[in-house]
mmCIF file of C-alpha atoms in Angstrom:
data_model
loop_
_atom_site.group_PDB
_atom_site.id
_atom_site.type_symbol
_atom_site.label_atom_id
_atom_site.label_comp_id
_atom_site.label_asym_id
_atom_site.label_seq_id
_atom_site.Cartn_x
_atom_site.Cartn_y
_atom_site.Cartn_z
ATOM 1 C CA UNK T 1 21.099 14.617 22.341
ATOM 2 C CA UNK T 2 24.362 14.082 24.155
ATOM 3 C CA UNK T 3 23.572 10.453 25.110
ATOM 4 C CA UNK T 4 23.399 9.424 21.456
ATOM 5 C CA UNK T 5 19.627 9.464 21.061
ATOM 6 C CA UNK T 6 18.269 10.956 17.840
ATOM 7 C CA UNK T 7 14.638 12.090 17.829
ATOM 8 C CA UNK T 8 12.326 12.054 14.837
ATOM 9 C CA UNK T 9 9.174 14.118 15.530
ATOM 10 C CA UNK T 10 6.931 11.823 13.471
ATOM 11 C CA UNK T 11 7.919 8.832 15.589
ATOM 12 C CA UNK T 12 6.926 10.727 18.728
ATOM 13 C CA UNK T 13 3.567 11.655 17.217
ATOM 14 C CA UNK T 14 2.569 8.219 15.991
ATOM 15 C CA UNK T 15 3.958 5.946 18.719
ATOM 16 C CA UNK T 16 0.861 5.898 20.929
ATOM 17 C CA UNK T 17 -1.716 5.264 18.171
ATOM 18 C CA UNK T 18 0.463 2.454 16.813
ATOM 19 C CA UNK T 19 0.896 0.961 20.289
ATOM 20 C CA UNK T 20 -2.875 0.766 20.708
ATOM 21 C CA UNK T 21 -3.130 -1.491 17.664
ATOM 22 C CA UNK T 22 -0.031 -3.532 18.489
ATOM 23 C CA UNK T 23 -1.527 -4.379 21.892
ATOM 24 C CA UNK T 24 -4.440 -5.988 20.023
ATOM 25 C CA UNK T 25 -2.586 -7.892 17.310
ATOM 26 C CA UNK T 26 0.791 -8.961 18.701
ATOM 27 C CA UNK T 27 1.285 -12.095 20.795
ATOM 28 C CA UNK T 28 1.798 -11.540 24.513
ATOM 29 C CA UNK T 29 5.091 -13.438 24.482
ATOM 30 C CA UNK T 30 7.781 -14.418 22.030
ATOM 31 C CA UNK T 31 10.438 -12.784 19.870
ATOM 32 C CA UNK T 32 9.639 -9.798 17.664
ATOM 33 C CA UNK T 33 11.916 -8.475 14.941
ATOM 34 C CA UNK T 34 11.604 -4.777 14.175
ATOM 35 C CA UNK T 35 12.822 -4.160 10.634
ATOM 36 C CA UNK T 36 14.320 -0.695 10.046
ATOM 37 C CA UNK T 37 14.197 0.577 13.628
ATOM 38 C CA UNK T 38 15.511 4.012 12.658
ATOM 39 C CA UNK T 39 16.241 6.065 15.762
ATOM 40 C CA UNK T 40 14.990 3.413 18.193
ATOM 41 C CA UNK T 41 12.096 5.516 19.509
ATOM 42 C CA UNK T 42 9.483 2.940 18.541
ATOM 43 C CA UNK T 43 11.537 0.056 19.928
ATOM 44 C CA UNK T 44 11.900 1.802 23.278
ATOM 45 C CA UNK T 45 8.242 2.816 23.532
ATOM 46 C CA UNK T 46 6.702 -0.440 22.387
ATOM 47 C CA UNK T 47 9.076 -2.792 24.211
ATOM 48 C CA UNK T 48 8.632 -0.729 27.362
ATOM 49 C CA UNK T 49 4.898 -1.440 27.280
ATOM 50 C CA UNK T 50 4.930 -4.955 25.789
ATOM 51 C CA UNK T 51 7.212 -6.557 28.342
ATOM 52 C CA UNK T 52 6.375 -10.145 27.415
ATOM 53 C CA UNK T 53 8.003 -9.742 23.997
ATOM 54 C CA UNK T 54 11.720 -9.953 23.378
ATOM 55 C CA UNK T 55 12.335 -7.074 20.965
ATOM 56 C CA UNK T 56 15.038 -7.401 18.319
ATOM 57 C CA UNK T 57 15.705 -4.012 16.707
ATOM 58 C CA UNK T 58 17.500 -3.852 13.381
ATOM 59 C CA UNK T 59 18.580 -1.367 10.769
ATOM 60 C CA UNK T 60 20.564 -1.655 7.562
ATOM 61 C CA UNK T 61 22.244 1.668 8.362
ATOM 62 C CA UNK T 62 24.768 0.995 11.098
ATOM 63 C CA UNK T 63 24.836 4.715 11.830
ATOM 64 C CA UNK T 64 21.416 4.316 13.462
ATOM 65 C CA UNK T 65 22.558 1.630 15.891
ATOM 66 C CA UNK T 66 23.991 4.017 18.482
ATOM 67 C CA UNK T 67 20.692 5.874 18.718
ATOM 68 C CA UNK T 68 18.740 2.615 18.944
ATOM 69 C CA UNK T 69 20.996 1.385 21.735
ATOM 70 C CA UNK T 70 20.698 4.687 23.592
ATOM 71 C CA UNK T 71 16.889 4.780 23.386
ATOM 72 C CA UNK T 72 16.534 1.166 24.524
ATOM 73 C CA UNK T 73 19.203 1.202 27.243
ATOM 74 C CA UNK T 74 17.927 -0.338 30.469
ATOM 75 C CA UNK T 75 15.084 -2.284 28.855
ATOM 76 C CA UNK T 76 15.714 -5.948 29.721
ATOM 77 C CA UNK T 77 13.554 -7.279 26.883
ATOM 78 C CA UNK T 78 15.411 -5.423 24.093
ATOM 79 C CA UNK T 79 18.365 -7.071 22.356
ATOM 80 C CA UNK T 80 21.287 -5.135 20.821
ATOM 81 C CA UNK T 81 20.483 -3.839 17.308
ATOM 82 C CA UNK T 82 21.587 -5.904 14.343
ATOM 83 C CA UNK T 83 22.421 -4.884 10.782
ATOM 84 C CA UNK T 84 19.718 -6.294 8.513
ATOM 85 C CA UNK T 85 19.458 -5.839 4.768
ATOM 86 C CA UNK T 86 16.106 -7.414 3.885
ATOM 87 C CA UNK T 87 17.176 -7.985 0.276
ATOM 88 C CA UNK T 88 19.799 -10.527 1.424
ATOM 89 C CA UNK T 89 18.761 -14.166 1.625
ATOM 90 C CA UNK T 90 20.280 -14.831 5.048
ATOM 91 C CA UNK T 91 18.716 -12.672 7.751
ATOM 92 C CA UNK T 92 20.727 -14.350 10.519
ATOM 93 C CA UNK T 93 17.708 -14.541 12.814
ATOM 94 C CA UNK T 94 15.943 -17.528 14.336
ATOM 95 C CA UNK T 95 12.235 -18.338 14.152
ATOM 96 C CA UNK T 96 10.166 -15.238 14.912
ATOM 97 C CA UNK T 97 6.794 -14.841 16.599
ATOM 98 C CA UNK T 98 6.158 -11.363 15.178
ATOM 99 C CA UNK T 99 7.605 -8.723 12.851
ATOM 100 C CA UNK T 100 7.055 -4.974 12.912
ATOM 101 C CA UNK T 101 8.091 -2.510 10.218
ATOM 102 C CA UNK T 102 7.250 1.168 9.835
ATOM 103 C CA UNK T 103 7.850 3.672 7.063
ATOM 104 C CA UNK T 104 10.294 1.682 4.967
ATOM 105 C CA UNK T 105 8.840 0.247 1.785
ATOM 106 C CA UNK T 106 7.880 3.614 0.280
ATOM 107 C CA UNK T 107 11.339 5.111 0.946
ATOM 108 C CA UNK T 108 13.111 2.274 -0.824
ATOM 109 C CA UNK T 109 13.057 0.422 -4.145
ATOM 110 C CA UNK T 110 10.319 -2.156 -4.715
ATOM 111 C CA UNK T 111 12.969 -4.878 -4.302
ATOM 112 C CA UNK T 112 13.057 -3.999 -0.599
ATOM 113 C CA UNK T 113 9.364 -4.835 -0.229
ATOM 114 C CA UNK T 114 9.953 -8.095 -2.088
ATOM 115 C CA UNK T 115 12.851 -8.937 0.217
ATOM 116 C CA UNK T 116 10.856 -8.047 3.314
ATOM 117 C CA UNK T 117 8.026 -10.389 2.420
ATOM 118 C CA UNK T 118 10.365 -13.183 1.375
ATOM 119 C CA UNK T 119 12.299 -12.948 4.635
ATOM 120 C CA UNK T 120 9.217 -12.710 6.822
ATOM 121 C CA UNK T 121 7.696 -15.681 5.021
ATOM 122 C CA UNK T 122 10.877 -17.631 5.745
ATOM 123 C CA UNK T 123 11.414 -16.730 9.404
ATOM 124 C CA UNK T 124 7.958 -16.052 10.856
ATOM 125 C CA UNK T 125 6.471 -19.063 12.623
ATOM 126 C CA UNK T 126 3.122 -20.489 11.604
ATOM 127 C CA UNK T 127 0.417 -18.284 13.093
ATOM 128 C CA UNK T 128 2.878 -15.423 13.592
ATOM 129 C CA UNK T 129 1.961 -11.797 12.876
ATOM 130 C CA UNK T 130 3.507 -9.004 10.841
ATOM 131 C CA UNK T 131 2.431 -5.404 11.426
ATOM 132 C CA UNK T 132 3.302 -3.004 8.590
ATOM 133 C CA UNK T 133 2.853 0.756 9.078
ATOM 134 C CA UNK T 134 2.956 3.576 6.567
ATOM 135 C CA UNK T 135 1.076 5.309 3.731
ATOM 136 C CA UNK T 136 -0.553 3.211 1.023
ATOM 137 C CA UNK T 137 -2.603 3.655 -2.110
ATOM 138 C CA UNK T 138 -5.852 1.728 -1.781
ATOM 139 C CA UNK T 139 -7.824 0.664 -4.808
ATOM 140 C CA UNK T 140 -5.308 2.524 -6.943
ATOM 141 C CA UNK T 141 -6.009 5.835 -5.216
ATOM 142 C CA UNK T 142 -4.191 7.891 -2.613
ATOM 143 C CA UNK T 143 -6.081 8.217 0.660
ATOM 144 C CA UNK T 144 -5.473 11.993 0.829
ATOM 145 C CA UNK T 145 -4.095 14.799 -1.369
ATOM 146 C CA UNK T 146 -1.142 15.131 1.010
ATOM 147 C CA UNK T 147 -0.195 11.516 0.299
ATOM 148 C CA UNK T 148 -0.295 12.197 -3.441
ATOM 149 C CA UNK T 149 2.056 15.145 -2.905
ATOM 150 C CA UNK T 150 4.302 12.985 -0.705
ATOM 151 C CA UNK T 151 4.389 10.281 -3.364
ATOM 152 C CA UNK T 152 5.389 12.808 -6.008
ATOM 153 C CA UNK T 153 8.163 14.190 -3.801
ATOM 154 C CA UNK T 154 9.486 10.678 -3.107
ATOM 155 C CA UNK T 155 9.576 9.792 -6.793
ATOM 156 C CA UNK T 156 11.292 13.098 -7.486
ATOM 157 C CA UNK T 157 14.072 12.112 -5.086
ATOM 158 C CA UNK T 158 14.357 8.581 -6.489
ATOM 159 C CA UNK T 159 12.129 7.128 -9.237
ATOM 160 C CA UNK T 160 12.266 3.704 -7.545
ATOM 161 C CA UNK T 161 10.618 5.075 -4.381
ATOM 162 C CA UNK T 162 6.954 5.850 -3.861
ATOM 163 C CA UNK T 163 3.780 5.131 -1.911
ATOM 164 C CA UNK T 164 2.889 1.506 -2.615
ATOM 165 C CA UNK T 165 -0.411 -0.035 -3.654
ATOM 166 C CA UNK T 166 -1.715 -2.049 -0.716
ATOM 167 C CA UNK T 167 -3.138 -4.669 -3.044
ATOM 168 C CA UNK T 168 0.248 -5.217 -4.693
ATOM 169 C CA UNK T 169 1.962 -5.490 -1.307
ATOM 170 C CA UNK T 170 -0.653 -7.972 -0.098
ATOM 171 C CA UNK T 171 -0.266 -10.041 -3.271
ATOM 172 C CA UNK T 172 3.476 -10.361 -2.655
ATOM 173 C CA UNK T 173 2.818 -11.207 0.998
ATOM 174 C CA UNK T 174 0.348 -13.927 0.014
ATOM 175 C CA UNK T 175 2.960 -15.470 -2.249
ATOM 176 C CA UNK T 176 5.085 -16.032 0.864
ATOM 177 C CA UNK T 177 2.337 -17.490 3.013
ATOM 178 C CA UNK T 178 1.254 -14.222 4.663
ATOM 179 C CA UNK T 179 -2.476 -13.598 4.630
ATOM 180 C CA UNK T 180 -3.972 -10.120 4.901
ATOM 181 C CA UNK T 181 -5.884 -9.958 8.178
ATOM 182 C CA UNK T 182 -6.884 -6.350 8.789
ATOM 183 C CA UNK T 183 -6.153 -2.723 7.985
ATOM 184 C CA UNK T 184 -6.440 0.053 10.574
ATOM 185 C CA UNK T 185 -6.710 3.699 9.532
ATOM 186 C CA UNK T 186 -4.096 5.694 11.453
ATOM 187 C CA UNK T 187 -3.470 9.424 11.980
ATOM 188 C CA UNK T 188 -1.833 11.512 9.249
ATOM 189 C CA UNK T 189 -3.348 9.326 6.490
ATOM 190 C CA UNK T 190 -1.256 6.284 7.346
ATOM 191 C CA UNK T 191 -2.365 2.680 7.690
ATOM 192 C CA UNK T 192 -1.378 -0.203 9.926
ATOM 193 C CA UNK T 193 -1.730 -3.451 7.989
ATOM 194 C CA UNK T 194 -1.675 -6.830 9.711
ATOM 195 C CA UNK T 195 -0.631 -10.073 8.014
ATOM 196 C CA UNK T 196 -0.599 -13.556 9.513
ATOM 197 C CA UNK T 197 1.505 -16.529 8.530
ATOM 198 C CA UNK T 198 -0.541 -19.575 7.627
ATOM 199 C CA UNK T 199 -0.580 -22.568 9.939
#
């Protein structure tokens, strides 16, 4: 688009089902960090409906920042996007009330998941919530044949990528004070997993 917005069809398809769950699990007020905001479509849609939250978009790829800024232009509760590499120790953010991340840990090395959980465990306030969206293996099994095919294609592109085992992700989260709270089955064989930081 000429105004700088990039559109990913999947983000348009899943934004409303995700919003339904976020309305239930996120605090009404506070600061939320979105890790790996991509195009900014989710930031614009969710922040536009969850006006009590100050939304901090981020992406390690600075090339995405123009699209994020374009999508979120005019929303008073959205801050300018920041460059965030979750594998770095210093996230340069203050105490957070919530964290949201979609479709990142399977399209990245396992070290990215480790860094995400370490950083969230460091910066999320006691009682704060993290919502994590994407495909997962559950009980060692894919939830659909299409996810198995997707996993194979990811690993073919980069052996360090792949659909993650939910139990392994939750174990890492627990090691950083983040307790598994609930899992919601989403369209297209994805899951929305909610973790809460201990008091």
